[in-house]
Amino acid sequence: MRELASLFLRLGFTAFGGPAAHIAMMHDEVVKRRKWLSEQEFLDLLGATNLIPGPNSTEMAIHIGWQRAGLAGLLFAGACFILPAMFMVLALSWLYVEYGATPQAGWLLYGIKPVVIVLIIQALWNLSKTALRSAWLAGLGFTVLVLYLLGVNEIALLFGGAALGMLVKVLLDKRLSDLKGLFVPLGVTLAPLSAAAFSLPVLFLSFLKIGAVLYGSGYVLLALMRAEFVEGLAWLTDKQLLDAVAIGQLTPGPVFTAATFVGYILGGLPGGLVATAAIFLPSFIFVWLSAPWIPRLRRSPLASAFLDGVNVSALGLMTAVAWQLAGASFIDVPSVAVGLLAAFLLFSYRVNSAWLVLGGGAAGFLVSSVF
């Protein structure tokens, strides 16, 4: 347990750069340095995290904890990876609530938001190389994008894309019998709640639902939170949603701690804690339930087809949300210039996302001093 605490607390405080960077750091630590797992065992766990909902890097930490120390390790490793980011986001959320309406904070976020959009575009570019492996998958992703913009429920689109992926696999292979005995975790496809007064139980249920059905990159969280809290419950504005993502990018650890920010600005410290617990709880449960199934899922063609459908549907959702939120970020010539400079540094020199976000904030202050 001390070894798990030493590793995952350190990663929780230093793991910038998103899920891919987090997983690369875990691989270096647990395979190369500490030799807790073999290459094949690590790959098996990585494949398993892609077949269940939730944040991949957090679920990798939970899986490693399970392998190392059973149920206690599962809980301990996950908590040690999540808590540093949660406390940092809570501190930044307090500053946001206290000073977010001031001109200085406004200019800070003015410079950060274009960078966030550029980071989403980079994630889309990288994911598309893997997700769009065939013409029909590209068509599925485009269809999901259009249907989301037309108002179709985003959770239904995720599971519909997964089901279509399995159906196409079955039809291409002409092996209808493969559908028998397939184990797939079932999520509850619920439409976002309608506008209502804020309450902690509704906040908990909303984030619990999001954590239980979210596949793909953490940026897909944008689509689900926008549908739930901007369009459904009407508790947030698009500006506040972008601010949540910006705060999540500014801190190490899971991008899902954007939920901590949302919970705090809606319900103070109790709201931040409730939102964090709700969105991460399904990950602990899914890892605990799926661990014995890992060898079986890894060999299943239909599980792979399910994942293909989910991934390309998530890509379509991310593209649609990036398009919608770009209008709130690129509002004048300086904001476009900040975005272009961030894109150049990111794509040409692979500058760490945390430095880009800090640079965007500095650019916002610079613009405020000129205008």
GROMACS .gro file of C-alpha atoms in nm:
model
  371
    1MET     CA    1   0.000   0.000   0.000
    2ARG     CA    2   0.291   0.235   0.068
    3GLU     CA    3   0.429   0.159  -0.278
    4LEU     CA    4   0.091   0.234  -0.436
    5ALA     CA    5   0.061   0.560  -0.241
    6SER     CA    6   0.414   0.667  -0.337
    7LEU     CA    7   0.353   0.604  -0.707
    8PHE     CA    8   0.000   0.732  -0.759
    9LEU     CA    9   0.022   1.038  -0.534
   10ARG     CA   10   0.330   1.144  -0.729
   11LEU     CA   11   0.154   1.082  -1.060
   12GLY     CA   12  -0.154   1.263  -0.931
   13PHE     CA   13   0.057   1.574  -0.868
   14THR     CA   14   0.271   1.559  -1.184
   15ALA     CA   15   0.079   1.376  -1.460
   16PHE     CA   16   0.004   1.656  -1.707
   17GLY     CA   17  -0.078   1.600  -2.073
   18GLY     CA   18  -0.398   1.393  -2.078
   19PRO     CA   19  -0.477   1.019  -2.065
   20ALA     CA   20  -0.219   0.910  -2.324
   21ALA     CA   21   0.059   1.082  -2.129
   22HIS     CA   22  -0.069   0.939  -1.800
   23ILE     CA   23  -0.071   0.584  -1.936
   24ALA     CA   24   0.280   0.627  -2.080
   25MET     CA   25   0.405   0.738  -1.737
   26MET     CA   26   0.235   0.441  -1.568
   27HIS     CA   27   0.391   0.203  -1.822
   28ASP     CA   28   0.737   0.343  -1.749
   29GLU     CA   29   0.684   0.304  -1.373
   30VAL     CA   30   0.510  -0.033  -1.340
   31VAL     CA   31   0.662  -0.222  -1.635
   32LYS     CA   32   1.004  -0.070  -1.695
   33ARG     CA   33   1.112   0.050  -1.352
   34ARG     CA   34   0.925  -0.148  -1.086
   35LYS     CA   35   0.846  -0.459  -1.299
   36TRP     CA   36   0.508  -0.509  -1.129
   37LEU     CA   37   0.355  -0.615  -1.462
   38SER     CA   38   0.480  -0.769  -1.786
   39GLU     CA   39   0.426  -0.594  -2.120
   40GLN     CA   40   0.143  -0.837  -2.202
   41GLU     CA   41  -0.028  -0.788  -1.867
   42PHE     CA   42  -0.012  -0.410  -1.907
   43LEU     CA   43  -0.159  -0.435  -2.259
   44ASP     CA   44  -0.438  -0.659  -2.131
   45LEU     CA   45  -0.531  -0.402  -1.867
   46LEU     CA   46  -0.517  -0.120  -2.121
   47GLY     CA   47  -0.748  -0.311  -2.353
   48ALA     CA   48  -0.989  -0.371  -2.065
   49THR     CA   49  -1.009   0.001  -1.983
   50ASN     CA   50  -1.113   0.067  -2.343
   51LEU     CA   51  -1.403  -0.177  -2.315
   52ILE     CA   52  -1.568  -0.018  -2.012
   53PRO     CA   53  -1.697   0.337  -1.961
   54GLY     CA   54  -1.493   0.593  -1.774
   55PRO     CA   55  -1.154   0.770  -1.784
   56ASN     CA   56  -0.890   0.531  -1.918
   57SER     CA   57  -0.591   0.653  -1.719
   58THR     CA   58  -0.784   0.654  -1.389
   59GLU     CA   59  -0.908   0.302  -1.462
   60MET     CA   60  -0.551   0.192  -1.536
   61ALA     CA   61  -0.449   0.318  -1.192
   62ILE     CA   62  -0.741   0.129  -1.037
   63HIS     CA   63  -0.654  -0.189  -1.229
   64ILE     CA   64  -0.289  -0.171  -1.121
   65GLY     CA   65  -0.402  -0.127  -0.760
   66TRP     CA   66  -0.622  -0.438  -0.794
   67GLN     CA   67  -0.335  -0.641  -0.940
   68ARG     CA   68  -0.101  -0.526  -0.665
   69ALA     CA   69  -0.317  -0.543  -0.351
   70GLY     CA   70  -0.669  -0.665  -0.429
   71LEU     CA   71  -0.981  -0.466  -0.339
   72ALA     CA   72  -0.798  -0.242  -0.091
   73GLY     CA   73  -0.536  -0.163  -0.355
   74LEU     CA   74  -0.808  -0.090  -0.611
   75LEU     CA   75  -0.963   0.173  -0.384
   76PHE     CA   76  -0.632   0.313  -0.262
   77ALA     CA   77  -0.457   0.352  -0.598
   78GLY     CA   78  -0.760   0.516  -0.757
   79ALA     CA   79  -0.805   0.758  -0.468
   80CYS     CA   80  -0.436   0.854  -0.463
   81PHE     CA   81  -0.446   0.932  -0.836
   82ILE     CA   82  -0.770   1.135  -0.818
   83LEU     CA   83  -0.739   1.330  -0.491
   84PRO     CA   84  -0.443   1.561  -0.576
   85ALA     CA   85  -0.623   1.692  -0.886
   86MET     CA   86  -0.950   1.721  -0.694
   87PHE     CA   87  -0.794   1.938  -0.420
   88MET     CA   88  -0.620   2.158  -0.677
   89VAL     CA   89  -0.943   2.203  -0.872
   90LEU     CA   90  -1.132   2.285  -0.552
   91ALA     CA   91  -0.876   2.557  -0.475
   92LEU     CA   92  -0.900   2.699  -0.828
   93SER     CA   93  -1.279   2.678  -0.811
   94TRP     CA   94  -1.279   2.888  -0.495
   95LEU     CA   95  -1.063   3.148  -0.668
   96TYR     CA   96  -1.296   3.138  -0.968
   97VAL     CA   97  -1.606   3.193  -0.755
   98GLU     CA   98  -1.437   3.471  -0.556
   99TYR     CA   99  -1.265   3.649  -0.845
  100GLY     CA  100  -1.411   3.505  -1.165
  101ALA     CA  101  -1.624   3.810  -1.232
  102THR     CA  102  -1.331   4.053  -1.210
  103PRO     CA  103  -1.178   4.193  -1.532
  104GLN     CA  104  -0.842   4.026  -1.454
  105ALA     CA  105  -0.995   3.678  -1.426
  106GLY     CA  106  -1.204   3.743  -1.734
  107TRP     CA  107  -0.898   3.823  -1.944
  108LEU     CA  108  -0.716   3.519  -1.803
  109LEU     CA  109  -0.993   3.287  -1.923
  110TYR     CA  110  -1.021   3.486  -2.248
  111GLY     CA  111  -0.670   3.366  -2.335
  112ILE     CA  112  -0.715   3.011  -2.207
  113LYS     CA  113  -1.034   2.922  -2.397
  114PRO     CA  114  -0.882   2.931  -2.749
  115VAL     CA  115  -0.604   2.702  -2.622
  116VAL     CA  116  -0.864   2.455  -2.490
  117ILE     CA  117  -1.030   2.440  -2.834
  118VAL     CA  118  -0.690   2.377  -2.998
  119LEU     CA  119  -0.622   2.094  -2.750
  120ILE     CA  120  -0.957   1.937  -2.839
  121ILE     CA  121  -0.874   1.964  -3.211
  122GLN     CA  122  -0.539   1.793  -3.149
  123ALA     CA  123  -0.711   1.513  -2.957
  124LEU     CA  124  -0.957   1.473  -3.248
  125TRP     CA  125  -0.669   1.455  -3.496
  126ASN     CA  126  -0.483   1.189  -3.297
  127LEU     CA  127  -0.792   0.979  -3.225
  128SER     CA  128  -0.908   0.991  -3.586
  129LYS     CA  129  -0.594   0.807  -3.698
  130THR     CA  130  -0.706   0.505  -3.495
  131ALA     CA  131  -1.083   0.537  -3.501
  132LEU     CA  132  -1.140   0.599  -3.874
  133ARG     CA  133  -1.001   0.270  -3.999
  134SER     CA  134  -1.258   0.222  -4.275
  135ALA     CA  135  -1.499   0.421  -4.489
  136TRP     CA  136  -1.805   0.293  -4.305
  137LEU     CA  137  -1.661   0.397  -3.966
  138ALA     CA  138  -1.590   0.744  -4.106
  139GLY     CA  139  -1.951   0.756  -4.228
  140LEU     CA  140  -2.075   0.649  -3.885
  141GLY     CA  141  -1.876   0.925  -3.716
  142PHE     CA  142  -2.011   1.187  -3.957
  143THR     CA  143  -2.367   1.062  -3.903
  144VAL     CA  144  -2.328   1.090  -3.525
  145LEU     CA  145  -2.195   1.445  -3.565
  146VAL     CA  146  -2.496   1.550  -3.777
  147LEU     CA  147  -2.751   1.378  -3.552
  148TYR     CA  148  -2.606   1.542  -3.241
  149LEU     CA  149  -2.626   1.886  -3.403
  150LEU     CA  150  -2.989   1.804  -3.489
  151GLY     CA  151  -3.062   1.737  -3.122
  152VAL     CA  152  -3.044   1.357  -3.088
  153ASN     CA  153  -2.951   1.239  -2.737
  154GLU     CA  154  -2.573   1.194  -2.710
  155ILE     CA  155  -2.587   0.883  -2.489
  156ALA     CA  156  -2.823   0.717  -2.736
  157LEU     CA  157  -2.576   0.802  -3.012
  158LEU     CA  158  -2.285   0.642  -2.823
  159PHE     CA  159  -2.467   0.317  -2.758
  160GLY     CA  160  -2.634   0.323  -3.100
  161GLY     CA  161  -2.293   0.352  -3.264
  162ALA     CA  162  -2.163   0.064  -3.052
  163ALA     CA  163  -2.462  -0.155  -3.144
  164LEU     CA  164  -2.421  -0.071  -3.512
  165GLY     CA  165  -2.051  -0.159  -3.492
  166MET     CA  166  -2.135  -0.506  -3.357
  167LEU     CA  167  -2.414  -0.553  -3.613
  168VAL     CA  168  -2.184  -0.473  -3.905
  169LYS     CA  169  -1.922  -0.712  -3.766
  170VAL     CA  170  -2.180  -0.988  -3.741
  171LEU     CA  171  -2.316  -0.925  -4.091
  172LEU     CA  172  -1.970  -0.911  -4.246
  173ASP     CA  173  -1.866  -1.234  -4.076
  174LYS     CA  174  -2.210  -1.395  -4.119
  175ARG     CA  175  -2.182  -1.541  -3.769
  176LEU     CA  176  -2.510  -1.455  -3.602
  177SER     CA  177  -2.446  -1.716  -3.336
  178ASP     CA  178  -2.168  -1.492  -3.201
  179LEU     CA  179  -2.435  -1.269  -3.050
  180LYS     CA  180  -2.523  -1.543  -2.802
  181GLY     CA  181  -2.352  -1.518  -2.468
  182LEU     CA  182  -2.190  -1.184  -2.541
  183PHE     CA  183  -2.121  -0.994  -2.220
  184VAL     CA  184  -2.144  -0.617  -2.258
  185PRO     CA  185  -2.193  -0.383  -1.960
  186LEU     CA  186  -2.528  -0.211  -2.009
  187GLY     CA  187  -2.568   0.162  -1.942
  188VAL     CA  188  -2.900   0.331  -1.883
  189THR     CA  189  -2.971   0.556  -2.179
  190LEU     CA  190  -3.151   0.848  -2.023
  191ALA     CA  191  -3.228   1.185  -2.174
  192PRO     CA  192  -3.091   1.484  -1.983
  193LEU     CA  193  -3.320   1.606  -1.708
  194SER     CA  194  -3.534   1.911  -1.772
  195ALA     CA  195  -3.468   2.249  -1.608
  196ALA     CA  196  -3.502   2.233  -1.231
  197ALA     CA  197  -3.381   2.402  -0.914
  198PHE     CA  198  -3.033   2.294  -0.801
  199SER     CA  199  -3.009   2.007  -0.553
  200LEU     CA  200  -2.726   1.778  -0.444
  201PRO     CA  201  -2.920   1.453  -0.516
  202VAL     CA  202  -2.988   1.561  -0.877
  203LEU     CA  203  -2.624   1.669  -0.913
  204PHE     CA  204  -2.509   1.327  -0.786
  205LEU     CA  205  -2.743   1.134  -1.018
  206SER     CA  206  -2.647   1.345  -1.320
  207PHE     CA  207  -2.273   1.288  -1.277
  208LEU     CA  208  -2.327   0.923  -1.182
  209LYS     CA  209  -2.508   0.873  -1.513
  210ILE     CA  210  -2.231   1.050  -1.707
  211GLY     CA  211  -1.960   0.842  -1.539
  212ALA     CA  212  -2.151   0.521  -1.610
  213VAL     CA  213  -2.193   0.570  -1.986
  214LEU     CA  214  -1.900   0.782  -2.105
  215TYR     CA  215  -1.670   0.610  -2.354
  216GLY     CA  216  -1.380   0.759  -2.544
  217SER     CA  217  -1.158   1.054  -2.460
  218GLY     CA  218  -1.221   1.268  -2.157
  219TYR     CA  219  -1.317   1.544  -2.400
  220VAL     CA  220  -1.640   1.354  -2.473
  221LEU     CA  221  -1.729   1.470  -2.122
  222LEU     CA  222  -1.792   1.809  -2.283
  223ALA     CA  223  -2.080   1.672  -2.490
  224LEU     CA  224  -2.246   1.497  -2.197
  225MET     CA  225  -2.204   1.786  -1.951
  226ARG     CA  226  -2.332   2.037  -2.207
  227ALA     CA  227  -2.643   1.830  -2.273
  228GLU     CA  228  -2.704   1.773  -1.902
  229PHE     CA  229  -2.616   2.104  -1.738
  230VAL     CA  230  -2.644   2.365  -2.016
  231GLU     CA  231  -2.933   2.239  -2.229
  232GLY     CA  232  -3.116   2.011  -1.985
  233LEU     CA  233  -3.103   2.144  -1.631
  234ALA     CA  234  -2.998   2.495  -1.741
  235TRP     CA  235  -2.760   2.525  -1.444
  236LEU     CA  236  -2.454   2.629  -1.651
  237THR     CA  237  -2.371   2.852  -1.945
  238ASP     CA  238  -2.140   2.757  -2.232
  239LYS     CA  239  -1.887   3.001  -2.087
  240GLN     CA  240  -1.887   2.823  -1.751
  241LEU     CA  241  -1.853   2.486  -1.924
  242LEU     CA  242  -1.546   2.606  -2.113
  243ASP     CA  243  -1.408   2.747  -1.788
  244ALA     CA  244  -1.449   2.401  -1.632
  245VAL     CA  245  -1.245   2.240  -1.910
  246ALA     CA  246  -0.981   2.514  -1.882
  247ILE     CA  247  -0.945   2.449  -1.507
  248GLY     CA  248  -0.920   2.075  -1.576
  249GLN     CA  249  -0.641   2.138  -1.828
  250LEU     CA  250  -0.454   2.362  -1.585
  251THR     CA  251  -0.420   2.080  -1.329
  252PRO     CA  252  -0.254   1.737  -1.354
  253GLY     CA  253  -0.446   1.414  -1.322
  254PRO     CA  254  -0.782   1.313  -1.471
  255VAL     CA  255  -0.967   1.553  -1.701
  256PHE     CA  256  -1.283   1.430  -1.525
  257THR     CA  257  -1.204   1.662  -1.234
  258ALA     CA  258  -1.380   1.923  -1.446
  259ALA     CA  259  -1.681   1.775  -1.264
  260THR     CA  260  -1.531   1.897  -0.936
  261PHE     CA  261  -1.529   2.252  -1.072
  262VAL     CA  262  -1.889   2.228  -1.195
  263GLY     CA  263  -2.004   2.087  -0.862
  264TYR     CA  264  -1.826   2.361  -0.668
  265ILE     CA  265  -1.961   2.656  -0.865
  266LEU     CA  266  -2.312   2.508  -0.838
  267GLY     CA  267  -2.310   2.392  -0.476
  268GLY     CA  268  -1.991   2.502  -0.303
  269LEU     CA  269  -1.763   2.251  -0.131
  270PRO     CA  270  -2.042   1.989  -0.082
  271GLY     CA  271  -2.126   2.016  -0.451
  272GLY     CA  272  -1.762   1.971  -0.553
  273LEU     CA  273  -1.721   1.661  -0.338
  274VAL     CA  274  -2.054   1.510  -0.448
  275ALA     CA  275  -1.981   1.565  -0.818
  276THR     CA  276  -1.632   1.412  -0.787
  277ALA     CA  277  -1.758   1.104  -0.602
  278ALA     CA  278  -2.044   1.053  -0.847
  279ILE     CA  279  -1.846   1.074  -1.171
  280PHE     CA  280  -1.562   0.846  -1.054
  281LEU     CA  281  -1.770   0.587  -0.864
  282PRO     CA  282  -1.871   0.390  -1.178
  283SER     CA  283  -1.503   0.348  -1.275
  284PHE     CA  284  -1.424   0.171  -0.947
  285ILE     CA  285  -1.730  -0.054  -0.987
  286PHE     CA  286  -1.665  -0.137  -1.354
  287VAL     CA  287  -1.300  -0.226  -1.291
  288TRP     CA  288  -1.397  -0.445  -0.996
  289LEU     CA  289  -1.662  -0.625  -1.205
  290SER     CA  290  -1.463  -0.652  -1.529
  291ALA     CA  291  -1.125  -0.771  -1.395
  292PRO     CA  292  -1.215  -1.144  -1.415
  293TRP     CA  293  -1.345  -1.093  -1.773
  294ILE     CA  294  -1.028  -0.941  -1.915
  295PRO     CA  295  -0.892  -1.253  -2.091
  296ARG     CA  296  -1.234  -1.331  -2.241
  297LEU     CA  297  -1.304  -0.976  -2.362
  298ARG     CA  298  -0.959  -0.949  -2.517
  299ARG     CA  299  -1.033  -1.243  -2.745
  300SER     CA  300  -1.385  -1.135  -2.844
  301PRO     CA  301  -1.425  -1.000  -3.201
  302LEU     CA  302  -1.760  -0.852  -3.105
  303ALA     CA  303  -1.610  -0.667  -2.808
  304SER     CA  304  -1.360  -0.512  -3.048
  305ALA     CA  305  -1.641  -0.417  -3.288
  306PHE     CA  306  -1.835  -0.264  -2.995
  307LEU     CA  307  -1.531  -0.054  -2.910
  308ASP     CA  308  -1.485   0.056  -3.273
  309GLY     CA  309  -1.844   0.182  -3.282
  310VAL     CA  310  -1.808   0.363  -2.949
  311ASN     CA  311  -1.480   0.527  -3.045
  312VAL     CA  312  -1.597   0.665  -3.376
  313SER     CA  313  -1.926   0.784  -3.222
  314ALA     CA  314  -1.730   0.961  -2.949
  315LEU     CA  315  -1.519   1.124  -3.220
  316GLY     CA  316  -1.833   1.257  -3.387
  317LEU     CA  317  -1.961   1.398  -3.056
  318MET     CA  318  -1.628   1.564  -2.981
  319THR     CA  319  -1.623   1.730  -3.323
  320ALA     CA  320  -1.977   1.861  -3.283
  321VAL     CA  321  -1.909   2.005  -2.937
  322ALA     CA  322  -1.579   2.162  -3.048
  323TRP     CA  323  -1.768   2.334  -3.329
  324GLN     CA  324  -2.033   2.465  -3.089
  325LEU     CA  325  -1.786   2.590  -2.827
  326ALA     CA  326  -1.543   2.746  -3.075
  327GLY     CA  327  -1.789   3.030  -3.123
  328ALA     CA  328  -1.753   3.124  -2.756
  329SER     CA  329  -1.372   3.113  -2.775
  330PHE     CA  330  -1.267   3.275  -3.104
  331ILE     CA  331  -1.447   3.607  -3.065
  332ASP     CA  332  -1.198   3.857  -3.211
  333VAL     CA  333  -0.856   3.890  -3.376
  334PRO     CA  334  -0.644   3.851  -3.057
  335SER     CA  335  -0.828   3.532  -2.951
  336VAL     CA  336  -0.780   3.385  -3.300
  337ALA     CA  337  -0.411   3.477  -3.285
  338VAL     CA  338  -0.374   3.302  -2.947
  339GLY     CA  339  -0.540   2.991  -3.090
  340LEU     CA  340  -0.318   2.988  -3.400
  341LEU     CA  341  -0.001   3.031  -3.192
  342ALA     CA  342  -0.110   2.750  -2.958
  343ALA     CA  343  -0.181   2.525  -3.258
  344PHE     CA  344   0.164   2.598  -3.404
  345LEU     CA  345   0.342   2.520  -3.077
  346LEU     CA  346   0.133   2.208  -3.013
  347PHE     CA  347   0.155   2.050  -3.358
  348SER     CA  348   0.509   2.160  -3.446
  349TYR     CA  349   0.688   2.130  -3.112
  350ARG     CA  350   0.449   1.917  -2.900
  351VAL     CA  351   0.457   2.166  -2.615
  352ASN     CA  352   0.295   2.026  -2.298
  353SER     CA  353  -0.072   2.121  -2.270
  354ALA     CA  354  -0.022   2.266  -1.921
  355TRP     CA  355   0.235   2.517  -2.054
  356LEU     CA  356   0.002   2.610  -2.339
  357VAL     CA  357  -0.284   2.676  -2.097
  358LEU     CA  358  -0.058   2.890  -1.875
  359GLY     CA  359   0.067   3.071  -2.185
  360GLY     CA  360  -0.291   3.136  -2.293
  361GLY     CA  361  -0.365   3.290  -1.955
  362ALA     CA  362  -0.056   3.511  -1.983
  363ALA     CA  363  -0.163   3.616  -2.332
  364GLY     CA  364  -0.502   3.714  -2.190
  365PHE     CA  365  -0.335   3.941  -1.936
  366LEU     CA  366  -0.117   4.088  -2.210
  367VAL     CA  367  -0.419   4.166  -2.425
  368SER     CA  368  -0.591   4.328  -2.125
  369SER     CA  369  -0.294   4.563  -2.075
  370VAL     CA  370  -0.304   4.671  -2.442
  371PHE     CA  371  -0.681   4.721  -2.468
   0.00000   0.00000   0.00000
